Short mmCIF file of C-alpha atoms and ligand atoms in Angstrom, two decimals:
data_model
loop_
_atom_site.label_atom_id
_atom_site.label_comp_id
_atom_site.label_asym_id
_atom_site.label_seq_id
_atom_site.Cartn_x
_atom_site.Cartn_y
_atom_site.Cartn_z
CA MET A 827 12.71 -46.87 24.77
CA LYS A 828 15.75 -48.81 25.15
CA TYR A 829 19.16 -49.07 23.06
CA LYS A 830 22.20 -51.97 23.26
CA LYS A 831 24.73 -50.86 21.93
CA LYS A 832 23.25 -47.49 19.82
CA LYS A 833 20.96 -50.19 18.63
CA LEU A 834 16.85 -50.12 19.17
CA VAL A 835 16.27 -53.70 21.11
CA ILE A 836 12.11 -54.35 21.60
CA GLU A 837 12.60 -57.32 24.30
CA ASN A 838 15.92 -59.01 22.82
CA PHE A 839 15.44 -58.58 19.48
CA LYS A 840 17.06 -55.48 17.02
CA ALA A 841 14.85 -53.44 15.95
CA SER A 842 17.01 -53.06 12.89
CA VAL A 843 17.63 -57.25 12.44
CA LEU A 844 14.09 -57.33 12.44
CA ALA A 845 13.45 -54.50 9.96
CA ASN A 846 15.77 -56.20 7.62
CA LYS A 847 13.91 -59.50 8.14
CA TYR A 848 10.47 -58.79 8.59
CA SER A 849 10.95 -55.92 5.63
CA THR A 850 8.63 -52.42 6.11
CA PRO A 851 6.49 -50.92 6.81
CA LEU A 852 6.50 -53.13 10.36
CA TYR A 853 4.20 -53.50 13.09
CA CYS A 854 5.74 -54.64 15.76
CA TYR A 855 4.27 -55.65 19.60
CA SER A 856 6.20 -56.26 22.36
CA TYR A 857 4.20 -58.69 24.73
CA LYS A 858 6.18 -57.37 27.99
CA LYS A 859 4.96 -54.24 28.10
CA LEU A 860 1.39 -55.79 26.98
CA LYS A 861 1.45 -57.44 30.23
CA GLU A 862 3.29 -54.78 32.09
CA ASN A 863 0.22 -52.50 31.58
CA ILE A 864 -2.23 -54.99 32.48
CA ASP A 865 -0.47 -55.46 35.74
CA ASN A 866 -0.71 -51.94 36.45
CA PHE A 867 -3.78 -50.97 35.32
CA LYS A 868 -4.97 -54.53 37.37
CA LYS A 869 -3.18 -53.44 40.17
CA SER A 870 -4.22 -49.70 40.08
CA PHE A 871 -7.39 -50.54 40.83
CA ASN A 872 -7.64 -53.79 43.01
CA GLU A 873 -9.69 -52.32 45.43
CA ILE A 874 -12.80 -52.39 43.57
CA ASN A 875 -12.20 -55.68 41.77
CA PRO A 876 -13.64 -54.48 38.31
CA LEU A 877 -14.08 -56.55 34.82
CA ILE A 878 -11.86 -55.33 32.80
CA CYS A 879 -13.26 -55.45 29.17
CA PHE A 880 -10.85 -54.81 25.70
CA SER A 881 -12.03 -52.36 23.72
CA VAL A 882 -11.27 -54.51 20.90
CA LYS A 883 -11.40 -51.15 18.28
CA SER A 884 -8.43 -50.15 19.52
CA ASN A 885 -6.06 -53.27 17.91
CA SER A 886 -8.39 -56.25 16.57
CA ASN A 887 -5.64 -58.59 16.18
CA LYS A 888 -6.12 -62.25 17.04
CA THR A 889 -3.31 -63.53 18.96
CA LEU A 890 -2.63 -59.95 20.53
CA LEU A 891 -5.99 -60.54 21.73
CA SER A 892 -5.47 -64.94 22.25
CA GLU A 893 -3.43 -62.79 24.85
CA ILE A 894 -5.08 -60.58 26.40
CA CYS A 895 -8.34 -62.61 27.05
CA LYS A 896 -5.17 -65.13 28.57
CA LEU A 897 -3.87 -62.63 30.98
CA GLY A 898 -7.70 -62.03 32.08
CA LEU A 899 -9.22 -59.75 30.53
CA GLY A 900 -12.87 -59.76 28.66
CA ALA A 901 -13.33 -58.03 25.70
CA ASP A 902 -15.50 -54.69 25.05
CA VAL A 903 -16.94 -54.98 20.96
CA VAL A 904 -18.53 -52.72 18.72
CA SER A 905 -19.25 -55.17 15.88
CA ILE A 906 -20.44 -58.15 14.47
CA GLY A 907 -17.01 -58.90 13.68
CA GLU A 908 -14.64 -57.71 16.39
CA LEU A 909 -17.30 -59.76 18.58
CA MET A 910 -16.49 -63.00 16.24
CA ARG A 911 -13.31 -61.92 16.82
CA ALA A 912 -12.79 -61.74 20.48
CA LEU A 913 -15.12 -65.09 20.50
CA LYS A 914 -12.19 -66.66 17.91
CA ALA A 915 -9.24 -65.28 20.42
CA GLY A 916 -11.11 -66.99 22.74
CA ILE A 917 -13.03 -64.37 24.96
CA SER A 918 -15.68 -66.45 26.03
CA PRO A 919 -19.26 -64.58 26.50
CA ASN A 920 -20.21 -63.81 29.42
CA ARG A 921 -17.06 -61.37 29.30
CA ILE A 922 -18.04 -59.57 26.07
CA VAL A 923 -20.10 -56.28 26.21
CA PHE A 924 -21.14 -55.45 23.37
CA SER A 925 -21.38 -50.85 22.72
CA GLY A 926 -22.07 -48.23 20.17
CA VAL A 927 -25.06 -46.27 18.51
CA GLY A 928 -25.96 -47.98 15.26
CA LYS A 929 -26.06 -52.00 15.89
CA THR A 930 -28.19 -53.83 13.30
CA SER A 931 -30.77 -56.59 13.82
CA GLN A 932 -27.78 -59.28 12.54
CA GLU A 933 -25.78 -58.00 14.58
CA ILE A 934 -27.86 -58.42 18.04
CA ASP A 935 -29.00 -61.96 16.35
CA PHE A 936 -25.92 -62.96 16.88
CA ALA A 937 -25.27 -60.99 20.33
CA VAL A 938 -28.38 -62.57 21.87
CA LYS A 939 -27.97 -65.99 20.86
CA LYS A 940 -24.46 -65.41 22.00
CA LYS A 941 -25.61 -65.01 25.33
CA ILE A 942 -23.28 -62.18 25.85
CA LEU A 943 -23.12 -60.44 28.85
CA LEU A 944 -24.40 -57.18 27.86
CA ILE A 945 -25.84 -55.83 25.33
CA ASN A 946 -25.40 -51.38 25.92
CA ALA A 947 -28.01 -49.82 24.14
CA GLU A 948 -27.88 -46.24 22.84
CA SER A 949 -31.54 -45.62 22.17
CA LYS A 950 -35.09 -46.04 22.45
CA SER A 951 -35.51 -47.51 19.11
CA GLU A 952 -32.56 -50.07 19.48
CA VAL A 953 -34.06 -51.12 23.09
CA LEU A 954 -36.76 -52.55 21.06
CA GLU A 955 -35.37 -54.13 18.81
CA ILE A 956 -34.01 -55.81 21.13
CA GLU A 957 -36.06 -57.07 23.27
CA LYS A 958 -37.92 -57.90 19.49
CA ILE A 959 -35.30 -60.37 18.49
CA SER A 960 -35.27 -61.15 22.41
CA LYS A 961 -38.01 -62.57 22.06
CA LYS A 962 -37.71 -64.28 18.67
CA ASN A 963 -35.85 -65.82 19.99
CA LYS A 964 -37.21 -66.96 23.15
CA LYS A 965 -34.12 -65.57 25.25
CA ILE A 966 -34.14 -63.13 28.22
CA THR A 967 -31.16 -60.59 27.13
CA ASN A 968 -29.14 -58.11 29.46
CA ILE A 969 -28.41 -55.42 28.56
CA GLY A 970 -27.69 -51.63 29.52
CA ILE A 971 -28.19 -48.48 28.99
CA ARG A 972 -25.89 -46.01 27.82
CA LEU A 973 -25.90 -42.57 29.46
CA ASN A 974 -24.12 -39.54 27.71
CA PRO A 975 -23.54 -37.66 30.92
CA ASN A 976 -22.56 -34.27 29.36
CA THR A 977 -19.46 -34.65 30.95
CA ASP A 978 -16.52 -32.42 29.31
CA ALA A 979 -13.84 -35.60 28.61
CA LYS A 980 -11.56 -32.54 27.87
CA THR A 981 -9.82 -34.39 25.11
CA LEU A 982 -9.73 -33.49 21.33
CA ARG A 983 -12.85 -32.53 19.74
CA GLN A 984 -12.63 -35.51 17.85
CA ILE A 985 -12.49 -38.30 20.26
CA SER A 986 -14.85 -36.56 22.77
CA THR A 987 -18.15 -38.77 23.46
CA GLY A 988 -19.65 -38.04 26.57
CA LYS A 989 -21.11 -34.13 25.08
CA ARG A 990 -24.89 -33.97 24.98
CA GLU A 991 -23.85 -32.59 21.22
CA ASN A 992 -22.29 -36.62 20.17
CA LYS A 993 -24.55 -38.90 19.17
CA PHE A 994 -23.21 -40.97 21.98
CA GLY A 995 -25.59 -42.40 25.07
CA VAL A 996 -29.37 -41.04 25.87
CA SER A 997 -30.40 -38.27 28.33
CA GLU A 998 -30.75 -38.44 31.73
CA LYS A 999 -34.86 -38.02 30.31
CA ILE A 1000 -35.15 -40.76 28.15
CA PHE A 1001 -33.10 -42.70 30.40
CA LEU A 1002 -35.69 -42.94 33.58
CA SER A 1003 -38.36 -43.23 31.17
CA LEU A 1004 -36.40 -46.66 29.89
CA VAL A 1005 -34.84 -47.94 32.95
CA ASN A 1006 -39.42 -47.81 33.73
CA TYR A 1007 -39.78 -49.82 29.94
CA ILE A 1008 -37.06 -52.22 30.66
CA LYS A 1009 -38.74 -53.45 34.11
CA LYS A 1010 -41.94 -54.36 32.73
CA SER A 1011 -40.60 -55.76 29.62
CA LYS A 1012 -39.92 -59.95 29.43
CA ASN A 1013 -37.46 -60.47 27.63
CA LEU A 1014 -34.74 -58.06 28.60
CA LYS A 1015 -33.31 -57.37 32.09
CA LEU A 1016 -31.48 -54.57 32.78
CA LYS A 1017 -27.96 -54.72 34.11
CA CYS A 1018 -25.83 -52.01 34.05
CA LEU A 1019 -25.70 -48.27 33.06
CA SER A 1020 -22.94 -47.68 31.11
CA VAL A 1021 -20.51 -44.00 30.09
CA HIS A 1022 -17.71 -43.31 28.18
CA ILE A 1023 -17.12 -39.48 28.00
CA GLY A 1024 -13.76 -40.17 25.27
CA SER A 1025 -10.17 -40.86 24.45
CA GLN A 1026 -7.05 -39.73 25.58
CA ILE A 1027 -8.26 -38.50 28.93
CA LEU A 1028 -5.11 -37.35 30.78
CA GLU A 1029 -7.01 -35.68 33.62
CA ASN A 1030 -8.76 -36.71 36.29
CA GLU A 1031 -11.27 -34.07 37.03
CA PRO A 1032 -13.77 -35.14 33.60
CA TYR A 1033 -13.90 -38.65 35.49
CA GLU A 1034 -14.80 -37.34 38.70
CA LYS A 1035 -17.48 -34.68 36.98
CA MET A 1036 -18.86 -38.18 35.66
CA LEU A 1037 -19.30 -39.90 38.65
CA LYS A 1038 -21.52 -36.87 40.25
CA VAL A 1039 -23.17 -36.99 37.11
CA LEU A 1040 -24.35 -40.60 37.50
CA GLU A 1041 -24.74 -40.63 41.90
CA LYS A 1042 -27.52 -37.89 40.89
CA LEU A 1043 -29.23 -40.15 38.54
CA LEU A 1044 -28.50 -42.99 40.17
CA LYS A 1045 -30.67 -42.17 43.51
CA LYS A 1046 -33.18 -41.15 40.85
CA THR A 1047 -33.89 -44.24 39.32
CA LYS A 1048 -34.19 -46.36 42.70
CA HIS A 1049 -32.51 -49.50 40.12
CA ASN A 1050 -30.24 -51.47 41.66
CA PHE A 1051 -27.64 -51.81 38.78
CA GLU A 1052 -25.51 -55.17 38.85
CA TYR A 1053 -23.19 -53.71 36.64
CA ILE A 1054 -21.74 -49.87 36.23
CA ASP A 1055 -19.28 -49.97 33.15
CA LEU A 1056 -17.37 -46.93 33.29
CA GLY A 1057 -15.60 -47.63 28.99
CA GLY A 1058 -12.52 -46.71 28.75
CA GLY A 1059 -10.75 -43.55 27.61
CA MET A 1060 -7.26 -43.49 30.03
CA GLY A 1061 -4.73 -41.81 28.07
CA ILE A 1062 -0.89 -42.71 27.72
CA ASN A 1063 1.86 -40.50 27.40
CA TYR A 1064 2.62 -39.55 23.73
CA GLU A 1065 5.67 -36.86 24.05
CA ASP A 1066 7.21 -37.20 27.48
CA LYS A 1067 6.01 -34.52 28.79
CA LYS A 1068 2.80 -34.53 28.97
CA LYS A 1069 0.96 -34.89 32.47
CA GLN A 1070 0.04 -38.64 33.37
CA LEU A 1071 -3.58 -39.20 34.86
CA ASN A 1072 -3.81 -40.75 38.04
CA LEU A 1073 -5.65 -44.21 38.45
CA LYS A 1074 -4.95 -44.98 41.71
CA ARG A 1075 -6.82 -41.82 42.27
CA TYR A 1076 -9.96 -41.88 40.41
CA CYS A 1077 -9.86 -45.98 41.53
CA LEU A 1078 -10.04 -43.97 45.60
CA ASN A 1079 -13.29 -41.75 43.71
CA ILE A 1080 -14.78 -44.94 42.42
CA LYS A 1081 -14.20 -46.77 45.74
CA LYS A 1082 -16.19 -44.22 47.40
CA PHE A 1083 -19.01 -44.22 44.51
CA LEU A 1084 -19.78 -48.28 45.08
CA LYS A 1085 -19.89 -47.54 48.64
CA LYS A 1086 -23.34 -46.17 48.11
CA TYR A 1087 -24.39 -48.58 45.57
CA ASN A 1088 -23.69 -52.18 46.01
CA SER A 1089 -22.79 -52.82 41.89
CA LYS A 1090 -19.40 -54.84 39.94
CA ILE A 1091 -17.41 -52.20 37.84
CA ILE A 1092 -16.70 -52.37 34.48
CA PHE A 1093 -13.68 -50.97 32.46
CA GLU A 1094 -13.01 -50.94 28.82
CA PRO A 1095 -9.37 -49.66 28.09
CA GLY A 1096 -7.90 -49.73 24.67
CA ARG A 1097 -5.20 -47.29 24.56
CA SER A 1098 -3.99 -48.08 27.66
CA ILE A 1099 -3.01 -51.83 27.24
CA ILE A 1100 -1.96 -52.15 24.26
CA GLY A 1101 -0.85 -47.90 23.28
CA ASN A 1102 2.95 -47.72 23.64
CA CYS A 1103 3.44 -52.12 23.15
CA GLY A 1104 3.64 -51.05 19.36
CA TYR A 1105 6.16 -49.77 16.61
CA LEU A 1106 5.62 -49.14 13.15
CA ILE A 1107 9.16 -49.56 11.36
CA SER A 1108 9.29 -47.69 8.24
CA LYS A 1109 12.71 -47.52 5.83
CA ILE A 1110 14.01 -44.10 4.54
CA ILE A 1111 12.85 -44.50 0.46
CA TYR A 1112 14.09 -41.01 0.00
CA ILE A 1113 15.31 -38.00 1.45
CA LYS A 1114 14.06 -34.29 -0.60
CA GLU A 1115 15.67 -31.05 -0.34
CA THR A 1116 14.74 -27.67 0.16
CA ASP A 1117 15.13 -25.12 1.21
CA LYS A 1118 13.21 -24.40 4.66
CA LYS A 1119 13.80 -28.66 5.26
CA GLU A 1120 13.50 -31.54 4.24
CA PHE A 1121 11.25 -34.20 3.58
CA ILE A 1122 11.67 -37.51 5.25
CA ILE A 1123 10.38 -39.77 2.69
CA LEU A 1124 8.75 -42.92 4.57
CA ASP A 1125 7.88 -46.19 3.37
CA ALA A 1126 5.17 -45.72 5.94
CA ALA A 1127 2.09 -43.47 5.29
CA MET A 1128 -1.31 -42.35 6.87
CA ASN A 1129 -2.90 -45.48 5.20
CA ASP A 1130 -0.76 -47.68 7.93
CA LEU A 1131 -0.89 -44.71 10.49
CA MET A 1132 -3.75 -42.38 10.52
CA ARG A 1133 -3.80 -41.26 13.59
CA PRO A 1134 -1.32 -37.89 13.04
CA ALA A 1135 -3.99 -37.06 9.48
CA LEU A 1136 -7.10 -37.69 11.41
CA TYR A 1137 -6.23 -36.38 14.93
CA SER A 1138 -2.59 -34.19 14.09
CA ALA A 1139 -1.25 -36.19 16.38
CA GLN A 1140 1.80 -35.96 17.34
CA HIS A 1141 3.81 -39.60 17.68
CA ARG A 1142 7.62 -39.61 18.71
CA ILE A 1143 10.07 -41.13 16.02
CA ILE A 1144 13.66 -42.17 17.13
CA PRO A 1145 16.41 -43.72 14.72
CA LEU A 1146 16.58 -47.55 14.68
CA ILE A 1147 20.40 -47.34 14.80
CA LYS A 1148 22.21 -43.87 16.89
CA ASN A 1149 24.19 -41.56 15.44
CA SER A 1150 25.84 -39.38 16.98
CA LYS A 1151 25.92 -36.42 14.37
CA LYS A 1152 23.11 -34.13 15.61
CA SER A 1153 21.38 -33.05 12.02
CA LYS A 1154 21.23 -28.45 11.77
CA LYS A 1155 18.03 -28.79 8.77
CA ILE A 1156 14.56 -29.41 9.76
CA TYR A 1157 13.32 -33.01 9.24
CA GLU A 1158 9.42 -33.11 7.76
CA PHE A 1159 8.15 -36.96 7.81
CA VAL A 1160 6.15 -37.90 5.36
CA GLY A 1161 4.28 -40.81 4.11
CA PRO A 1162 4.49 -41.13 -0.13
CA ILE A 1163 0.60 -40.49 -0.11
CA CYS A 1164 -1.06 -38.25 -2.51
CA GLU A 1165 -2.04 -36.58 0.49
CA SER A 1166 -0.24 -33.14 2.23
CA THR A 1167 -1.71 -34.54 5.44
CA ASP A 1168 0.24 -37.59 4.88
CA LYS A 1169 2.98 -36.17 7.23
CA PHE A 1170 3.76 -38.00 10.46
CA LEU A 1171 5.91 -35.21 12.33
CA THR A 1172 8.11 -32.22 11.90
CA LYS A 1173 11.18 -32.34 13.88
CA LYS A 1174 14.30 -30.05 14.77
CA ASN A 1175 17.28 -31.26 16.01
CA PHE A 1176 17.19 -34.51 15.05
CA GLN A 1177 20.52 -37.01 13.82
CA GLU A 1178 21.51 -36.80 10.53
CA LEU A 1179 19.67 -38.94 8.43
CA ASN A 1180 20.61 -40.83 5.01
CA GLU A 1181 18.19 -43.02 2.18
CA LYS A 1182 17.96 -46.20 3.81
CA ASP A 1183 17.84 -45.79 7.50
CA PHE A 1184 15.32 -47.21 9.28
CA ILE A 1185 12.92 -45.30 11.93
CA ALA A 1186 10.43 -46.37 14.74
CA ILE A 1187 6.77 -44.66 14.87
CA CYS A 1188 6.53 -45.25 18.56
CA ASP A 1189 3.23 -45.59 20.72
CA VAL A 1190 0.96 -47.35 18.05
CA GLY A 1191 0.54 -50.15 19.52
CA ALA A 1192 -3.52 -48.37 19.91
CA TYR A 1193 -5.68 -46.92 16.57
CA GLY A 1194 -2.63 -48.09 14.36
CA MET A 1195 -3.23 -51.18 12.34
CA SER A 1196 -7.00 -51.00 13.24
CA LEU A 1197 -7.21 -48.22 11.37
CA SER A 1198 -5.16 -49.01 8.33
CA SER A 1199 -6.82 -49.12 5.08
CA ASN A 1200 -5.55 -50.31 1.80
CA TYR A 1201 -5.95 -45.91 0.78
CA ASN A 1202 -3.29 -45.65 -3.04
CA LEU A 1203 -4.24 -49.48 -2.78
CA ARG A 1204 -0.93 -49.97 -0.81
CA PRO A 1205 -0.67 -53.66 1.16
CA LYS A 1206 -1.41 -53.45 4.52
CA ALA A 1207 1.61 -53.52 6.73
CA ALA A 1208 2.97 -56.79 8.89
CA GLU A 1209 2.54 -57.25 11.84
CA LEU A 1210 4.65 -59.37 14.71
CA LEU A 1211 4.67 -59.95 18.27
CA ILE A 1212 7.95 -59.86 19.94
CA LYS A 1213 7.43 -62.28 22.86
CA LYS A 1214 10.21 -63.71 25.45
CA SER A 1215 13.10 -64.67 23.07
CA LYS A 1216 10.60 -66.05 20.25
CA VAL A 1217 9.63 -63.01 16.78
CA GLN A 1218 6.27 -64.65 16.13
CA ILE A 1219 4.31 -63.08 12.60
CA ILE A 1220 0.59 -62.86 13.69
CA ASN A 1221 0.05 -61.17 10.66
CA LYS A 1222 1.19 -61.28 7.06
CA ARG A 1223 1.89 -58.08 5.23
CA GLN A 1224 -0.97 -58.17 2.87
CA SER A 1225 0.15 -59.68 -0.95
CA LEU A 1226 -0.65 -57.52 -4.08
CA LYS A 1227 -1.73 -60.35 -5.35
CA ASP A 1228 -4.64 -60.22 -2.56
CA LEU A 1229 -5.31 -56.01 -3.34
CA ILE A 1230 -4.95 -56.69 -6.87
N1 LLP B 940 -15.43 -48.00 24.96
C1 LLP B 940 -15.78 -47.17 24.19
C2 LLP B 940 -16.95 -46.84 23.42
C3 LLP B 940 -15.46 -46.75 23.17
O1 LLP B 940 -16.24 -45.66 22.61
C4 LLP B 940 -14.05 -46.41 23.02
C5 LLP B 940 -13.31 -45.67 22.48
C6 LLP B 940 -13.42 -46.95 24.28
C7 LLP B 940 -13.79 -48.14 25.35
C8 LLP B 940 -11.96 -47.68 24.79
O2 LLP B 940 -11.55 -46.38 24.75
P1 LLP B 940 -9.77 -46.32 25.15
O3 LLP B 940 -9.75 -46.60 26.17
O4 LLP B 940 -8.90 -46.41 23.80
O5 LLP B 940 -9.71 -44.93 25.07
N2 LLP B 940 -9.60 -43.30 17.04
C9 LLP B 940 -9.52 -42.62 18.05
C10 LLP B 940 -9.63 -43.07 19.11
C11 LLP B 940 -11.10 -42.75 19.28
C12 LLP B 940 -11.92 -43.84 20.18
C13 LLP B 940 -12.87 -44.24 20.27
N3 LLP B 940 -14.12 -45.25 21.13
C14 LLP B 940 -6.99 -42.40 18.37
O6 LLP B 940 -6.75 -42.70 17.82
O7 LLP B 940 -6.95 -41.57 19.57
#
């Protein structure tokens, strides 16, 4: 977070100037941070030279995707919409992987025709459907099978995906039977073993356990997988004090793993690439006093940023213009939506705030705008990209006319 003369700056722009000019609620992304994150990710894993497929669900803005593409990443998609958007942003089909438990025939047909790098299948029925559609199209489709490694990601329950009770992937037993089935198919080519154990992972241990499960399974399959897709999930620091995942250590674990298997690694990171690039700027509409606390009623709400309401996620809130007066009150930052979970953060010792002041909610680049909705019939926020000396509107504010 950078302040110049007490004013928050994003790259070289004063956030308060942007807020006045483009109105609020307003998503602002920093290109510099995005590039830094991608460079850092590549550097951390350079010894294993992975294919990095950005997880489009974390942020599907078309301009951001094309910037991410220019910085050398492919895409991980989970719907025909995301696939079309990734293609439109310039990402080549041979750098796109398609995951998800419920791909429809229409989605599979489109992916087969586009000849994307991999369709990662998550059930026997899906494998049969991909085979049927490939046959109809007279194509041989490259597929992966997603394993459910029954590994605890040690993250929030709601964003864990690798335990037996989760709907994702297949068990070891089914995996082995699918390997045998696909090997005999004329229209399928088995290229990949994929896993993804969860999101916002901040410890190395779950990944280490996951690699051990893969090793055991690979011994049994005796199949040479061209790709091992390890998914995403690398966590970021939403609060200063939180622990940090050690990417270098993860890379060394994978390097060791690859000594026995000569496969190309695929990653599907979302949050670790775009999470800390985004701010949600909002204006204080009213301040409502009660006996115990003051409600800071913002013009941003849970429809703009769902994570706090959905997962009790805590995003830091900072002022756009600093003052040196500390408030003695407890502030509760809330939105205008008619739900008590429309609440962002409760904070003591914040600086004194006034109606019409601006604040920024931090680290909202991932699963911010992509999870937004029109709940309470509120138009979606505008999005800006700050790149060097340029401010670009990369998504216009939804108009009431369009909405109504
Ligand atoms: N690959 C697959 C198959 C996934 O399901 C996901 C995320 C990713 C990759 C990217 O994970 P990341 O690197 O971003 O952690 N809405 C939640 C997160 C849901 C994640 C869903 N899957 C949140 O706001 O925390």
